[in-house]
Coordinates of C-alpha atoms in Angstrom, one line a residue:
M22 CA 268.0 -18.0 234.2
T23 CA 266.6 -21.4 235.3
T24 CA 265.9 -22.9 232.0
N25 CA 268.9 -25.2 232.2
W26 CA 267.5 -27.3 234.9
V27 CA 264.3 -29.2 235.6
L28 CA 262.7 -27.2 238.4
D29 CA 260.8 -30.1 240.0
E30 CA 264.0 -32.0 240.5
G31 CA 264.8 -30.0 243.6
F32 CA 268.3 -30.4 245.0
S33 CA 270.0 -33.5 243.4
W34 CA 273.7 -33.2 242.9
S35 CA 274.9 -31.0 240.1
A36 CA 277.8 -28.6 240.2
D37 CA 276.0 -26.4 237.6
K38 CA 272.9 -26.3 239.8
L39 CA 274.9 -25.4 242.9
H40 CA 276.7 -22.5 241.1
L41 CA 273.4 -21.2 239.9
T42 CA 271.8 -21.6 243.3
R43 CA 274.4 -19.3 244.8
Q44 CA 274.0 -16.8 242.0
L45 CA 270.3 -16.7 242.5
A46 CA 270.7 -16.3 246.3
K47 CA 273.1 -13.4 245.6
R48 CA 270.7 -11.9 243.1
F49 CA 267.8 -12.1 245.6
L50 CA 269.9 -10.4 248.3
T51 CA 271.1 -7.7 245.9
E52 CA 268.0 -6.9 244.0
V53 CA 265.0 -7.9 246.2
A54 CA 266.0 -8.3 249.8
G55 CA 266.6 -4.6 250.8
E56 CA 263.0 -3.5 250.0
L57 CA 261.6 -6.7 251.5
F58 CA 263.6 -6.3 254.7
R59 CA 262.6 -2.6 255.0
T60 CA 258.9 -3.4 254.6
E61 CA 258.9 -6.3 257.0
I62 CA 260.9 -4.4 259.7
A63 CA 258.5 -1.5 259.4
L64 CA 255.6 -3.8 259.8
G65 CA 257.2 -5.6 262.7
A66 CA 256.6 -8.8 260.8
R67 CA 260.1 -10.2 261.4
P68 CA 262.4 -9.8 264.3
Y69 CA 265.6 -9.4 262.3
F70 CA 268.8 -9.4 264.3
V71 CA 271.1 -6.5 264.2
P72 CA 274.7 -7.8 263.6
S73 CA 277.3 -6.7 266.1
E74 CA 279.3 -5.1 263.2
A75 CA 276.3 -2.9 262.4
I76 CA 276.3 -1.6 265.9
S77 CA 280.1 -1.3 266.0
A78 CA 280.1 0.7 262.8
G79 CA 277.4 3.0 264.1
I80 CA 274.9 1.9 261.4
C81 CA 272.1 1.6 263.9
S82 CA 271.3 0.8 267.5
S83 CA 270.3 -2.6 268.8
D84 CA 266.8 -2.0 267.6
A85 CA 266.3 -2.7 263.9
T86 CA 264.9 0.2 261.8
P87 CA 263.5 0.0 258.2
A88 CA 266.7 1.7 256.9
F89 CA 268.7 -1.1 258.4
G90 CA 267.1 -3.4 255.9
D91 CA 269.4 -2.1 253.1
W92 CA 272.5 -2.6 255.2
L93 CA 271.5 -6.1 256.1
A94 CA 270.8 -7.1 252.5
S95 CA 274.2 -5.7 251.4
A96 CA 276.0 -7.5 254.2
E97 CA 274.2 -10.7 253.5
A98 CA 275.0 -10.4 249.7
E99 CA 278.7 -10.0 250.6
R100 CA 278.7 -13.1 252.7
V101 CA 277.2 -15.2 249.9
A102 CA 279.5 -13.6 247.4
R103 CA 282.6 -14.8 249.4
A104 CA 281.2 -18.2 250.4
R105 CA 282.8 -21.5 249.6
L106 CA 280.2 -24.0 248.4
T107 CA 279.7 -27.4 250.1
Y108 CA 277.1 -30.0 249.1
L109 CA 276.2 -32.8 251.5
E110 CA 274.8 -36.1 250.1
P111 CA 271.7 -36.9 252.2
P112 CA 273.3 -39.6 254.4
V113 CA 275.9 -37.0 255.5
G114 CA 273.2 -34.5 256.4
E115 CA 271.4 -37.1 258.5
L116 CA 274.6 -38.0 260.3
A117 CA 275.4 -34.3 260.9
I118 CA 272.1 -33.9 262.8
Q119 CA 272.9 -36.9 265.0
V120 CA 276.5 -35.7 265.6
G121 CA 275.3 -32.1 266.4
A122 CA 272.8 -33.5 268.9
N123 CA 275.6 -35.6 270.5
L124 CA 278.0 -32.7 270.7
R125 CA 275.3 -30.6 272.3
T126 CA 274.5 -33.3 274.9
R127 CA 278.3 -33.6 275.7
G128 CA 278.5 -29.8 276.3
I129 CA 281.2 -29.4 273.7
G130 CA 281.2 -26.0 272.1
D131 CA 284.1 -23.6 272.3
S132 CA 286.2 -25.7 269.9
F133 CA 283.6 -25.3 267.1
R134 CA 285.0 -23.5 264.1
A135 CA 283.5 -23.1 260.6
P136 CA 285.6 -24.9 258.0
T137 CA 286.0 -21.7 256.0
P138 CA 285.6 -18.0 257.1
Y139 CA 282.7 -17.7 254.6
G140 CA 280.6 -20.7 253.5
L141 CA 277.4 -21.9 252.0
V142 CA 276.4 -25.4 252.7
L143 CA 273.5 -27.2 250.9
C144 CA 272.0 -30.2 252.6
P145 CA 269.0 -31.6 250.6
S146 CA 268.1 -34.0 253.4
G147 CA 267.6 -31.0 255.7
L148 CA 269.1 -29.3 258.7
G149 CA 265.8 -28.9 260.6
Y150 CA 262.5 -27.1 260.2
T151 CA 261.1 -23.7 260.9
S152 CA 258.2 -23.2 263.4
D153 CA 256.0 -23.0 260.3
G154 CA 257.1 -26.4 259.1
M155 CA 259.4 -25.3 256.3
Q156 CA 262.4 -27.5 255.8
L157 CA 265.8 -25.8 256.2
V158 CA 268.1 -27.1 253.5
A159 CA 271.0 -24.6 253.4
A160 CA 272.9 -22.1 255.6
H161 CA 275.5 -19.5 254.9
W162 CA 277.8 -17.8 257.4
G163 CA 280.6 -15.3 257.9
P164 CA 282.6 -14.1 261.0
A165 CA 280.8 -11.9 263.5
V166 CA 282.6 -8.9 265.0
G167 CA 281.9 -10.0 268.6
G168 CA 283.3 -13.4 268.0
G169 CA 281.5 -16.5 266.7
W170 CA 279.5 -16.4 263.5
W171 CA 276.7 -14.7 261.6
I172 CA 274.6 -17.5 260.2
T173 CA 271.6 -17.4 257.9
W174 CA 269.2 -20.2 257.2
W175 CA 267.5 -21.0 253.9
A176 CA 264.4 -23.2 253.4
D177 CA 263.6 -25.4 250.4
M178 CA 261.4 -23.2 248.2
R179 CA 259.0 -26.1 247.8
S180 CA 258.3 -25.9 251.6
Y181 CA 257.7 -22.1 251.3
V182 CA 255.4 -22.6 248.3
A183 CA 253.4 -25.2 250.2
W184 CA 253.1 -22.9 253.2
T185 CA 252.2 -19.9 251.1
R186 CA 249.5 -21.7 249.1
E187 CA 247.5 -22.0 252.3
Q188 CA 247.1 -18.2 252.1
D189 CA 247.3 -17.6 248.3
P190 CA 246.5 -20.7 246.2
E191 CA 248.2 -19.3 243.0
P192 CA 248.5 -22.2 240.5
D193 CA 251.9 -21.1 239.1
L194 CA 253.4 -20.0 242.4
W195 CA 256.2 -22.7 242.3
T196 CA 257.4 -21.7 238.8
T197 CA 257.1 -18.0 239.5
S198 CA 259.0 -18.2 242.8
V199 CA 261.8 -20.4 241.5
G200 CA 262.1 -18.4 238.3
H201 CA 262.7 -15.2 240.2
L202 CA 264.4 -16.4 243.4
G203 CA 265.8 -19.9 242.9
L204 CA 265.3 -23.0 244.9
L205 CA 266.2 -21.3 248.3
H206 CA 263.9 -19.2 250.4
Y207 CA 265.5 -16.8 252.9
I208 CA 264.4 -17.5 256.4
H209 CA 266.3 -15.6 259.1
A210 CA 269.8 -15.0 260.5
T211 CA 271.3 -15.6 263.9
E212 CA 274.5 -14.4 265.5
T213 CA 276.5 -16.7 267.8
I214 CA 279.2 -15.9 270.3
R215 CA 281.6 -18.3 272.0
A216 CA 282.1 -19.6 275.5
R217 CA 278.9 -18.4 277.1
P218 CA 276.5 -20.8 278.8
A219 CA 273.3 -21.5 276.9
P220 CA 269.9 -22.7 278.1
G221 CA 269.8 -26.4 278.7
G222 CA 273.4 -26.5 279.8
W223 CA 275.0 -26.4 276.4
G224 CA 278.3 -24.4 276.8
G225 CA 279.0 -24.1 273.1
E226 CA 278.0 -21.6 270.5
Y227 CA 274.5 -20.4 271.0
L228 CA 272.0 -17.9 269.6
H229 CA 272.6 -14.3 270.5
D230 CA 269.0 -14.0 271.4
A231 CA 268.8 -17.3 273.2
N232 CA 265.9 -16.1 275.3
Q233 CA 263.7 -15.5 272.3
A234 CA 264.8 -18.2 269.9
G235 CA 262.6 -21.3 269.5
P236 CA 263.8 -24.9 269.7
E237 CA 263.7 -25.3 265.9
T238 CA 266.4 -22.7 265.5
R239 CA 268.5 -24.2 268.2
G240 CA 268.2 -27.6 266.6
A241 CA 269.3 -26.2 263.3
L242 CA 272.3 -24.6 264.9
A243 CA 273.3 -27.9 266.5
A244 CA 272.9 -29.6 263.1
L245 CA 275.2 -27.0 261.5
T246 CA 277.9 -27.4 264.1
G247 CA 277.6 -31.2 263.4
V248 CA 278.3 -30.4 259.7
W249 CA 281.3 -28.3 260.7
H250 CA 282.5 -31.1 263.0
L251 CA 282.3 -33.7 260.2
L252 CA 284.1 -31.4 257.7
A253 CA 286.9 -30.9 260.2
G254 CA 287.5 -34.7 260.6
D255 CA 288.3 -37.7 258.4
S256 CA 285.0 -39.7 258.8
V257 CA 283.5 -38.4 255.5
A258 CA 284.7 -38.7 251.9
R259 CA 284.9 -35.6 249.7
E260 CA 286.0 -34.2 246.4
R261 CA 286.8 -30.6 245.6
L262 CA 285.9 -29.3 242.2
V263 CA 287.7 -26.2 240.9
P264 CA 285.4 -24.0 238.8
T265 CA 285.9 -24.1 235.1
A266 CA 286.8 -20.8 233.3
A267 CA 283.2 -20.4 232.1
E268 CA 281.9 -21.0 235.7
A269 CA 284.3 -18.5 237.1
D270 CA 283.4 -15.9 234.5
S271 CA 279.7 -16.5 235.3
D272 CA 280.3 -16.0 239.0
R273 CA 282.2 -12.8 238.5
R274 CA 279.3 -11.4 236.5
F275 CA 277.2 -11.8 239.6
G276 CA 279.9 -10.2 241.8
I277 CA 280.8 -13.6 243.3
V278 CA 284.3 -14.7 244.2
P279 CA 284.9 -17.9 242.2
S280 CA 285.6 -20.9 244.5
Q281 CA 285.8 -24.6 244.5
I282 CA 282.8 -26.8 245.4
T283 CA 283.2 -29.5 248.0
R284 CA 281.0 -32.5 247.6
V285 CA 280.8 -34.8 250.7
W286 CA 279.5 -38.3 251.1
L287 CA 279.8 -41.2 253.5
P288 CA 282.4 -43.9 252.6
E289 CA 281.3 -47.4 252.3
T290 CA 281.9 -49.4 255.5
D291 CA 281.2 -52.8 257.0
D292 CA 281.5 -51.3 260.5
P293 CA 278.9 -48.5 261.0
D294 CA 279.7 -48.3 264.7
R295 CA 283.3 -47.4 263.9
L296 CA 282.2 -44.8 261.4
W297 CA 280.0 -43.3 264.1
D298 CA 282.8 -43.3 266.6
R299 CA 285.0 -41.5 264.2
A300 CA 282.3 -39.0 263.2
A301 CA 281.2 -38.2 266.8
G302 CA 284.7 -38.3 268.4
P303 CA 286.6 -35.6 270.1
V304 CA 286.9 -32.2 268.3

């Protein structure tokens, strides 16, 4: 499935690559994630959240069980299948981190809304890091029943391979991992709710388990709200690419709803201060 790209390129811009990245993410969630989640939950290796819709639907209680792993994988696959794709050129990602930090400092939060109900944004310059040092380069989201959003973070597979090699120095680990799973490594999900005070005085959207989440995750959440803020304004340039008939057919074979790709970059300017004022201005 990955023979049509050069694996070591990573995440340079390519509409074909972005389509394939989403397909491989969907494939992972459909074919691999359920068993992985069940095993990790049973071992207590990962504190997965239980989405509010799972509790509302009577799927399980607030404590995750191994059987919940199948439900989580299916729900995540559905969010990816319905996601609209956005690609941020590296300068936009770097600006989004600054804007997100600025919004957090200003205590702005309840106005934040995702640009689409379901989305997958790829940011090759990074949205932050995990506590293990893996770079977060993508996030997908969907609406949460309790209000706010269900957000999942993905790391650059190269970061995951580098981290894993410390325990298992397999020489072909990179090729094997990317060949089976793609360039994204599933990290964890968070659920946000609106208009509740958060630690540090930020009154915006915050992690449902704010008492347990580390600063890395809060930083990534701030960066993502910075992305959403930029996409809602006019400080960035963008083009929207409608999928070709072949791309749409390929997506449907994976159970994915065909959608346009939005590519975002910073416009050329002789006045960076004015660009910043527009980017970080009122929501």
